[in-house]
Amino acid sequence: MAQINHSVFKSDFFKKFTIYGVGQFFNLVTPLLVVPYIVSVCTEEGYGKIGVGLAISFFLMVFIDYGSDILGVKEVAVNRNNPEKLETLFTTIYTAKLFLLLIVLAVTCLLIFFVPYFNQEKRLFFFGLPVLVGQFINPTWFLQGMENFKWITFSNIFSKVVYVAGIFWCIHEPSDYVYNNLFWGIGMILANSIAFIYLWKQYGFSFKKTQKSHITSYLKSNFSMFGSQIFVSLQMYFPIVLVSYFGNNTMAGQYKIIDQIIVIFRTYILLFFNFIFPRVCYLLETSKAEALQFWRKANGLNFGFTLLLLLLISGYSFEIVDYFNPLNVAHISNLLQIALLIPLLQSIGQPLKQLVLGWNKQKMYTHTTMFVTVITLLLIVLLTPSLDVLGVLTALIISEILVIAVFLYAVKNKLFNSTS
């Protein structure tokens, strides 16, 4: 135990994780500051419209990122000591993202003008476009690959400060809900632009050397990962839609309460994955033994920490649910205790995902993601009419078990054979 404390808690890794955690904690706290105010001014209906607008923007981000948030991070991490390769990655990915941004903006504007559903709230959706621009500028993928977590933290905090200031400055009437997503986007643009300029000056990158062949190669090689990320987004956003369609709004509300609690753990697990993924990729290229030692220690400690928190939430599930909704507290509390299995399983599946991607099994990862998403959505459709919210939770639990089984099968030979 003393050796672990010395190698992890007193290491540069722990310092970086602390810095990174501060920024991500700020992301989780921000909604607690503004949501009560937004709901009190704009009502639940206005806040619901805000959520729809953001959900669409977040889904469209997948088209702009085009897998750079995973494969781009890996390439930067592996080539961190190769300035020429870093410049090629930086300029190629940004040029490709600009091309994709223009397409997404054009298609979105057409939808807003000609599709009645979007046209009815055209101000809301137009004001959500800056979110897409901010995501295009976002250099987190590069900073993450270089393990520069100070600038990631700065960007997160600065963007949320701008967002919170904009909310309290501009939202005073129910109709002002349309400005929420605008300030979210403005915060992203300002913060990400500062980080982008820092990188540009720090490394002296020049877009003059960008080659069309590199862009074409990037778009082709990342297509499968991009496709898998679309399915991931469907899995994130569609469950509540299906609950509402095949059940009713009451069931959807119950699911949303549970999801608001689970999303904290899901976000934390994803952020932890993002934090150590570059180091795992880098070490796998240099020393498999060192990589697996680091992987086991970091993810083992994280699993223990997550399990402890989940047990704590389970013990106080009634009180936690009561904070969100005093009606049907006992029923929702029981559902929450079952739902806690989802983040527990994710804390096992995400570490395996690191090895799958680190060992260049992207095609298998893509096929698995697509298959599991389809199975999950089908199970939700089949189970929800008879089991209500429990059916949705059952489908999500089964999907996580499937992911663990497939990923473990894919890496078991290298993971357990020290000579491979």
Short mmCIF file of C-alpha atoms in Angstrom, two decimals:
data_model
loop_
_atom_site.label_atom_id
_atom_site.label_comp_id
_atom_site.label_asym_id
_atom_site.label_seq_id
_atom_site.Cartn_x
_atom_site.Cartn_y
_atom_site.Cartn_z
CA MET A 1 0.00 0.00 0.00
CA ALA A 2 2.86 2.38 0.82
CA GLN A 3 4.39 1.66 -2.59
CA ILE A 4 1.09 2.46 -4.30
CA ASN A 5 0.76 5.71 -2.36
CA HIS A 6 4.27 6.70 -3.39
CA SER A 7 3.86 5.76 -7.06
CA VAL A 8 0.34 7.16 -7.55
CA PHE A 9 -0.69 9.70 -4.93
CA LYS A 10 2.72 11.41 -4.78
CA SER A 11 3.33 11.27 -8.50
CA ASP A 12 2.92 13.75 -11.32
CA PHE A 13 -0.10 11.64 -12.35
CA PHE A 14 -1.97 12.50 -9.17
CA LYS A 15 -1.13 16.21 -9.47
CA LYS A 16 -2.43 16.30 -13.03
CA PHE A 17 -5.56 14.39 -12.04
CA THR A 18 -6.23 16.89 -9.25
CA ILE A 19 -5.92 19.82 -11.68
CA TYR A 20 -8.12 18.04 -14.22
CA GLY A 21 -10.65 17.13 -11.54
CA VAL A 22 -11.06 20.76 -10.45
CA GLY A 23 -12.19 21.76 -13.93
CA GLN A 24 -14.53 18.81 -14.32
CA PHE A 25 -15.99 19.36 -10.85
CA PHE A 26 -16.76 22.90 -11.95
CA ASN A 27 -18.67 21.46 -14.93
CA LEU A 28 -20.83 19.37 -12.60
CA VAL A 29 -21.47 22.20 -10.13
CA THR A 30 -22.47 24.80 -12.73
CA PRO A 31 -25.96 23.33 -13.39
CA LEU A 32 -26.67 23.45 -9.65
CA LEU A 33 -26.08 27.21 -9.77
CA VAL A 34 -28.21 28.07 -12.79
CA VAL A 35 -30.93 25.42 -13.21
CA PRO A 36 -33.03 26.52 -10.20
CA TYR A 37 -32.89 30.12 -11.46
CA ILE A 38 -33.73 29.17 -15.06
CA VAL A 39 -36.69 27.03 -14.01
CA SER A 40 -38.02 29.76 -11.70
CA VAL A 41 -37.91 32.34 -14.51
CA CYS A 42 -38.63 30.29 -17.64
CA THR A 43 -40.76 27.51 -16.04
CA GLU A 44 -40.23 23.80 -16.62
CA GLU A 45 -41.54 24.13 -20.18
CA GLY A 46 -38.86 26.66 -21.08
CA TYR A 47 -36.17 24.57 -19.44
CA GLY A 48 -37.41 21.55 -21.39
CA LYS A 49 -36.99 23.47 -24.65
CA ILE A 50 -33.47 24.42 -23.59
CA GLY A 51 -32.72 20.74 -22.99
CA VAL A 52 -34.00 19.77 -26.46
CA GLY A 53 -31.86 22.46 -28.09
CA LEU A 54 -28.72 21.40 -26.23
CA ALA A 55 -29.37 17.71 -26.91
CA ILE A 56 -29.52 18.39 -30.64
CA SER A 57 -26.34 20.47 -30.46
CA PHE A 58 -24.54 17.75 -28.52
CA PHE A 59 -25.61 15.16 -31.08
CA LEU A 60 -24.36 17.34 -33.96
CA MET A 61 -21.01 17.70 -32.18
CA VAL A 62 -20.32 14.07 -33.11
CA PHE A 63 -20.28 15.04 -36.79
CA ILE A 64 -17.78 17.83 -36.14
CA ASP A 65 -15.47 15.84 -33.85
CA TYR A 66 -15.49 12.91 -36.30
CA GLY A 67 -13.71 10.63 -33.85
CA SER A 68 -10.92 13.10 -33.05
CA ASP A 69 -11.95 13.05 -29.39
CA ILE A 70 -10.70 9.44 -29.25
CA LEU A 71 -8.38 8.64 -32.18
CA GLY A 72 -7.00 12.19 -32.32
CA VAL A 73 -6.11 11.97 -28.65
CA LYS A 74 -4.38 8.65 -29.20
CA GLU A 75 -2.35 9.90 -32.18
CA VAL A 76 -1.21 13.01 -30.31
CA ALA A 77 -0.28 10.95 -27.24
CA VAL A 78 1.77 8.45 -29.25
CA ASN A 79 3.54 11.18 -31.29
CA ARG A 80 4.00 13.73 -28.52
CA ASN A 81 7.79 13.79 -29.07
CA ASN A 82 7.51 14.22 -32.85
CA PRO A 83 6.95 17.94 -33.65
CA GLU A 84 6.49 17.35 -37.37
CA LYS A 85 3.83 14.70 -36.83
CA LEU A 86 2.06 16.87 -34.24
CA GLU A 87 1.84 19.74 -36.71
CA THR A 88 0.41 17.41 -39.37
CA LEU A 89 -2.19 16.10 -36.92
CA PHE A 90 -3.13 19.57 -35.68
CA THR A 91 -3.54 21.20 -39.08
CA THR A 92 -5.15 18.18 -40.77
CA ILE A 93 -7.77 17.59 -38.08
CA TYR A 94 -8.67 21.27 -37.77
CA THR A 95 -9.00 21.70 -41.52
CA ALA A 96 -11.21 18.61 -41.72
CA LYS A 97 -13.31 19.84 -38.79
CA LEU A 98 -13.82 23.21 -40.53
CA PHE A 99 -15.11 21.41 -43.60
CA LEU A 100 -17.45 19.31 -41.45
CA LEU A 101 -18.61 22.36 -39.46
CA LEU A 102 -19.66 24.19 -42.64
CA ILE A 103 -21.68 21.17 -43.80
CA VAL A 104 -23.37 20.75 -40.41
CA LEU A 105 -24.22 24.47 -40.19
CA ALA A 106 -25.66 24.48 -43.71
CA VAL A 107 -27.82 21.39 -43.13
CA THR A 108 -28.97 22.66 -39.73
CA CYS A 109 -30.02 26.02 -41.17
CA LEU A 110 -32.02 24.26 -43.88
CA LEU A 111 -33.77 22.16 -41.23
CA ILE A 112 -34.57 25.25 -39.16
CA PHE A 113 -36.06 27.05 -42.16
CA PHE A 114 -38.01 24.21 -43.77
CA VAL A 115 -38.94 21.71 -41.02
CA PRO A 116 -41.93 22.96 -38.97
CA TYR A 117 -40.70 21.36 -35.73
CA PHE A 118 -37.49 23.38 -35.83
CA ASN A 119 -39.02 26.47 -37.41
CA GLN A 120 -41.43 26.91 -34.51
CA GLU A 121 -38.44 27.47 -32.21
CA LYS A 122 -36.05 28.90 -34.80
CA ARG A 123 -34.55 31.48 -32.41
CA LEU A 124 -33.68 28.75 -29.93
CA PHE A 125 -32.04 26.55 -32.55
CA PHE A 126 -30.24 29.42 -34.29
CA PHE A 127 -28.86 30.54 -30.93
CA GLY A 128 -27.59 26.99 -30.43
CA LEU A 129 -25.30 27.19 -33.49
CA PRO A 130 -22.47 28.93 -31.55
CA VAL A 131 -22.18 25.70 -29.53
CA LEU A 132 -21.12 23.94 -32.73
CA VAL A 133 -18.63 26.69 -33.57
CA GLY A 134 -17.19 26.44 -30.06
CA GLN A 135 -16.79 22.69 -30.45
CA PHE A 136 -14.97 23.16 -33.75
CA ILE A 137 -12.43 25.47 -32.06
CA ASN A 138 -12.15 23.19 -29.02
CA PRO A 139 -8.50 21.96 -28.78
CA THR A 140 -9.15 19.63 -25.85
CA TRP A 141 -8.32 16.59 -27.99
CA PHE A 142 -4.79 17.93 -28.56
CA LEU A 143 -4.30 19.14 -24.99
CA GLN A 144 -5.52 15.80 -23.68
CA GLY A 145 -3.09 13.87 -25.87
CA MET A 146 -0.24 16.06 -24.56
CA GLU A 147 -1.60 15.63 -21.00
CA ASN A 148 -1.82 19.43 -20.66
CA PHE A 149 -4.64 19.41 -18.13
CA LYS A 150 -3.99 22.93 -16.83
CA TRP A 151 -5.27 24.47 -20.05
CA ILE A 152 -8.21 22.04 -20.22
CA THR A 153 -9.18 23.10 -16.70
CA PHE A 154 -8.77 26.78 -17.55
CA SER A 155 -11.00 26.41 -20.62
CA ASN A 156 -13.70 24.56 -18.69
CA ILE A 157 -13.83 27.08 -15.88
CA PHE A 158 -13.63 30.17 -18.11
CA SER A 159 -16.39 28.96 -20.45
CA LYS A 160 -18.72 28.17 -17.55
CA VAL A 161 -18.04 31.54 -15.88
CA VAL A 162 -19.07 33.29 -19.11
CA TYR A 163 -22.15 31.05 -19.34
CA VAL A 164 -23.28 31.66 -15.76
CA ALA A 165 -22.70 35.42 -16.06
CA GLY A 166 -24.71 35.49 -19.28
CA ILE A 167 -27.62 33.61 -17.69
CA PHE A 168 -27.99 35.98 -14.73
CA TRP A 169 -27.41 39.02 -16.94
CA CYS A 170 -29.88 38.19 -19.75
CA ILE A 171 -32.57 35.78 -18.54
CA HIS A 172 -35.29 37.72 -16.69
CA GLU A 173 -38.51 36.71 -18.46
CA PRO A 174 -40.01 33.35 -19.56
CA SER A 175 -39.27 34.08 -23.23
CA ASP A 176 -35.58 34.59 -22.46
CA TYR A 177 -34.97 30.82 -22.40
CA VAL A 178 -33.70 31.16 -25.99
CA TYR A 179 -30.52 32.86 -24.70
CA ASN A 180 -29.37 29.94 -22.56
CA ASN A 181 -27.76 27.96 -25.38
CA LEU A 182 -26.39 31.15 -26.93
CA PHE A 183 -24.33 31.91 -23.83
CA TRP A 184 -23.28 28.27 -23.57
CA GLY A 185 -21.85 28.63 -27.09
CA ILE A 186 -20.29 32.05 -26.46
CA GLY A 187 -18.50 30.67 -23.40
CA MET A 188 -17.14 27.78 -25.48
CA ILE A 189 -15.99 30.07 -28.30
CA LEU A 190 -14.14 32.50 -26.02
CA ALA A 191 -12.46 29.86 -23.84
CA ASN A 192 -11.53 27.53 -26.68
CA SER A 193 -10.20 30.40 -28.82
CA ILE A 194 -7.78 31.40 -26.06
CA ALA A 195 -6.56 27.79 -25.74
CA PHE A 196 -6.28 27.45 -29.52
CA ILE A 197 -4.17 30.62 -29.82
CA TYR A 198 -1.93 29.37 -26.99
CA LEU A 199 -1.25 26.11 -28.84
CA TRP A 200 -0.72 27.86 -32.15
CA LYS A 201 1.91 30.17 -30.66
CA GLN A 202 3.43 27.54 -28.36
CA TYR A 203 4.16 25.07 -31.17
CA GLY A 204 4.38 27.45 -34.13
CA PHE A 205 2.02 25.38 -36.27
CA SER A 206 1.38 26.53 -39.84
CA PHE A 207 -1.67 25.60 -41.90
CA LYS A 208 0.25 26.34 -45.11
CA LYS A 209 1.65 22.81 -45.05
CA THR A 210 -1.78 21.16 -44.86
CA GLN A 211 -2.23 18.59 -47.62
CA LYS A 212 -5.48 17.48 -49.20
CA SER A 213 -4.31 13.86 -49.14
CA HIS A 214 -3.88 14.00 -45.36
CA ILE A 215 -7.41 15.35 -44.93
CA THR A 216 -8.86 12.66 -47.19
CA SER A 217 -6.93 9.98 -45.34
CA TYR A 218 -8.15 11.33 -41.99
CA LEU A 219 -11.79 11.31 -43.10
CA LYS A 220 -11.50 7.75 -44.42
CA SER A 221 -9.59 6.30 -41.46
CA ASN A 222 -11.87 7.88 -38.84
CA PHE A 223 -15.14 7.02 -40.55
CA SER A 224 -15.75 3.81 -38.60
CA MET A 225 -15.01 5.51 -35.27
CA PHE A 226 -17.29 8.39 -36.28
CA GLY A 227 -20.04 5.89 -37.04
CA SER A 228 -19.65 4.23 -33.67
CA GLN A 229 -19.85 7.60 -31.89
CA ILE A 230 -23.18 8.28 -33.61
CA PHE A 231 -24.48 5.07 -32.09
CA VAL A 232 -23.09 6.09 -28.69
CA SER A 233 -25.04 9.35 -28.95
CA LEU A 234 -28.21 7.47 -29.87
CA GLN A 235 -27.74 5.30 -26.79
CA MET A 236 -27.32 8.41 -24.62
CA TYR A 237 -30.28 10.43 -25.87
CA PHE A 238 -32.89 7.96 -27.13
CA PRO A 239 -33.84 6.00 -23.98
CA ILE A 240 -35.90 8.83 -22.50
CA VAL A 241 -37.57 9.41 -25.89
CA LEU A 242 -38.58 5.76 -26.08
CA VAL A 243 -39.78 5.77 -22.47
CA SER A 244 -42.05 8.71 -23.24
CA TYR A 245 -43.31 7.17 -26.50
CA PHE A 246 -43.97 3.62 -25.30
CA GLY A 247 -44.89 4.60 -21.75
CA ASN A 248 -45.97 8.05 -20.64
CA ASN A 249 -44.54 11.34 -19.41
CA THR A 250 -44.74 10.22 -15.78
CA MET A 251 -42.47 7.28 -16.52
CA ALA A 252 -40.16 9.55 -18.47
CA GLY A 253 -40.00 11.87 -15.46
CA GLN A 254 -39.12 8.97 -13.16
CA TYR A 255 -36.38 7.87 -15.54
CA LYS A 256 -35.06 11.43 -15.77
CA ILE A 257 -34.75 11.69 -11.99
CA ILE A 258 -32.75 8.48 -11.89
CA ASP A 259 -30.65 9.53 -14.88
CA GLN A 260 -29.79 12.86 -13.25
CA ILE A 261 -28.13 10.91 -10.44
CA ILE A 262 -26.50 8.26 -12.63
CA VAL A 263 -25.12 10.85 -15.06
CA ILE A 264 -22.81 12.17 -12.32
CA PHE A 265 -21.09 8.79 -12.13
CA ARG A 266 -21.19 8.29 -15.89
CA THR A 267 -19.55 11.67 -16.40
CA TYR A 268 -16.90 10.95 -13.77
CA ILE A 269 -16.06 7.55 -15.27
CA LEU A 270 -15.81 9.05 -18.76
CA LEU A 271 -13.60 11.87 -17.51
CA PHE A 272 -11.33 9.40 -15.74
CA PHE A 273 -11.13 7.43 -18.98
CA ASN A 274 -10.19 10.60 -20.88
CA PHE A 275 -7.56 11.46 -18.28
CA ILE A 276 -5.55 8.23 -18.31
CA PHE A 277 -6.26 7.12 -21.89
CA PRO A 278 -3.36 9.13 -23.40
CA ARG A 279 -0.89 7.70 -20.87
CA VAL A 280 -2.12 4.14 -21.48
CA CYS A 281 -1.73 4.59 -25.26
CA TYR A 282 1.75 6.04 -24.87
CA LEU A 283 2.95 3.30 -22.51
CA LEU A 284 1.51 0.53 -24.68
CA GLU A 285 3.78 1.79 -27.47
CA THR A 286 6.88 1.79 -25.25
CA SER A 287 6.46 -0.92 -22.60
CA LYS A 288 3.55 -3.32 -22.33
CA ALA A 289 4.50 -4.39 -18.79
CA GLU A 290 4.68 -0.80 -17.55
CA ALA A 291 1.46 0.04 -19.35
CA LEU A 292 -0.50 -2.80 -17.76
CA GLN A 293 0.95 -2.05 -14.33
CA PHE A 294 -0.19 1.56 -14.62
CA TRP A 295 -3.55 0.47 -16.08
CA ARG A 296 -4.24 -1.96 -13.20
CA LYS A 297 -3.25 0.47 -10.45
CA ALA A 298 -5.13 3.49 -11.81
CA ASN A 299 -8.31 1.66 -12.78
CA GLY A 300 -8.23 -0.56 -9.70
CA LEU A 301 -8.15 2.44 -7.38
CA ASN A 302 -10.85 4.14 -9.42
CA PHE A 303 -13.08 1.06 -9.26
CA GLY A 304 -12.74 0.93 -5.48
CA PHE A 305 -13.53 4.64 -5.17
CA THR A 306 -16.56 4.31 -7.47
CA LEU A 307 -17.85 1.26 -5.59
CA LEU A 308 -17.58 3.12 -2.28
CA LEU A 309 -19.57 6.07 -3.62
CA LEU A 310 -22.23 3.81 -5.13
CA LEU A 311 -22.69 1.99 -1.82
CA LEU A 312 -23.09 5.37 -0.12
CA ILE A 313 -25.70 6.49 -2.66
CA SER A 314 -27.53 3.19 -2.29
CA GLY A 315 -27.70 3.61 1.48
CA TYR A 316 -29.19 7.10 1.16
CA SER A 317 -31.21 6.52 -2.03
CA PHE A 318 -34.52 7.45 -0.37
CA GLU A 319 -33.22 10.79 0.89
CA ILE A 320 -31.54 11.58 -2.44
CA VAL A 321 -34.67 10.86 -4.47
CA ASP A 322 -36.75 12.84 -2.01
CA TYR A 323 -34.59 15.90 -2.82
CA PHE A 324 -35.64 15.67 -6.47
CA ASN A 325 -39.27 14.54 -6.21
CA PRO A 326 -41.35 13.94 -3.05
CA LEU A 327 -43.92 11.85 -4.99
CA ASN A 328 -43.42 8.08 -5.45
CA VAL A 329 -40.17 8.34 -3.53
CA ALA A 330 -40.07 4.71 -2.41
CA HIS A 331 -40.68 3.37 -5.92
CA ILE A 332 -38.07 5.61 -7.54
CA SER A 333 -35.63 4.87 -4.72
CA ASN A 334 -35.89 1.13 -5.44
CA LEU A 335 -35.32 1.79 -9.14
CA LEU A 336 -32.29 3.93 -8.33
CA GLN A 337 -30.69 1.13 -6.34
CA ILE A 338 -31.01 -1.13 -9.39
CA ALA A 339 -29.74 1.61 -11.71
CA LEU A 340 -26.54 1.94 -9.67
CA LEU A 341 -25.38 -1.28 -11.33
CA ILE A 342 -24.97 0.68 -14.57
CA PRO A 343 -22.07 2.92 -13.46
CA LEU A 344 -20.55 0.00 -11.55
CA LEU A 345 -20.42 -2.02 -14.76
CA GLN A 346 -19.17 1.02 -16.69
CA SER A 347 -16.23 1.30 -14.28
CA ILE A 348 -15.23 -2.16 -15.54
CA GLY A 349 -16.08 -1.70 -19.22
CA GLN A 350 -14.32 1.65 -19.70
CA PRO A 351 -10.87 0.36 -18.61
CA LEU A 352 -11.26 -2.54 -21.05
CA LYS A 353 -12.15 -0.01 -23.73
CA GLN A 354 -8.80 1.71 -23.10
CA LEU A 355 -6.98 -1.50 -23.97
CA VAL A 356 -9.20 -2.24 -26.97
CA LEU A 357 -8.42 1.16 -28.49
CA GLY A 358 -4.83 1.21 -27.27
CA TRP A 359 -4.17 -2.09 -29.06
CA ASN A 360 -5.66 -0.73 -32.29
CA LYS A 361 -8.87 -2.77 -32.28
CA GLN A 362 -10.94 0.15 -33.53
CA LYS A 363 -12.96 -1.92 -36.00
CA MET A 364 -13.99 -4.37 -33.32
CA TYR A 365 -14.86 -1.47 -31.00
CA THR A 366 -17.00 0.13 -33.71
CA HIS A 367 -18.89 -3.06 -34.51
CA THR A 368 -19.44 -3.76 -30.81
CA THR A 369 -20.78 -0.26 -30.17
CA MET A 370 -23.22 -0.45 -33.07
CA PHE A 371 -24.39 -3.96 -32.13
CA VAL A 372 -24.88 -3.13 -28.45
CA THR A 373 -26.74 0.11 -29.24
CA VAL A 374 -29.20 -1.68 -31.54
CA ILE A 375 -29.74 -4.44 -28.95
CA THR A 376 -30.25 -1.86 -26.19
CA LEU A 377 -32.85 0.14 -28.10
CA LEU A 378 -34.69 -3.04 -29.13
CA LEU A 379 -34.74 -4.28 -25.52
CA ILE A 380 -36.11 -0.93 -24.35
CA VAL A 381 -38.91 -1.16 -26.93
CA LEU A 382 -39.72 -4.75 -25.89
CA LEU A 383 -39.43 -4.40 -22.11
CA THR A 384 -40.82 -0.93 -21.41
CA PRO A 385 -44.52 -1.69 -22.10
CA SER A 386 -44.54 -4.46 -19.47
CA LEU A 387 -41.84 -3.42 -16.97
CA ASP A 388 -42.06 0.38 -17.25
CA VAL A 389 -38.86 2.15 -16.13
CA LEU A 390 -37.45 -1.13 -14.83
CA GLY A 391 -37.47 -2.37 -18.42
CA VAL A 392 -35.23 0.51 -19.52
CA LEU A 393 -32.81 -0.05 -16.65
CA THR A 394 -32.71 -3.78 -17.40
CA ALA A 395 -31.86 -3.07 -21.04
CA LEU A 396 -29.05 -0.68 -20.06
CA ILE A 397 -27.61 -3.18 -17.57
CA ILE A 398 -27.64 -5.95 -20.18
CA SER A 399 -25.88 -3.65 -22.65
CA GLU A 400 -23.06 -2.94 -20.19
CA ILE A 401 -22.61 -6.66 -19.51
CA LEU A 402 -22.40 -7.31 -23.26
CA VAL A 403 -19.73 -4.62 -23.65
CA ILE A 404 -17.62 -6.09 -20.84
CA ALA A 405 -17.91 -9.61 -22.27
CA VAL A 406 -16.90 -8.61 -25.81
CA PHE A 407 -14.07 -6.28 -24.76
CA LEU A 408 -12.67 -8.83 -22.32
CA TYR A 409 -12.71 -11.50 -25.02
CA ALA A 410 -10.87 -9.13 -27.38
CA VAL A 411 -7.99 -8.32 -25.02
CA LYS A 412 -7.77 -11.39 -22.78
CA ASN A 413 -4.77 -12.94 -24.57
CA LYS A 414 -2.61 -9.81 -24.32
CA LEU A 415 -3.94 -8.88 -20.90
CA PHE A 416 -3.23 -12.19 -19.22
CA ASN A 417 -0.24 -13.37 -21.28
CA SER A 418 2.83 -11.42 -20.24
CA THR A 419 4.85 -12.72 -23.18
CA SER A 420 2.46 -11.54 -25.90
#
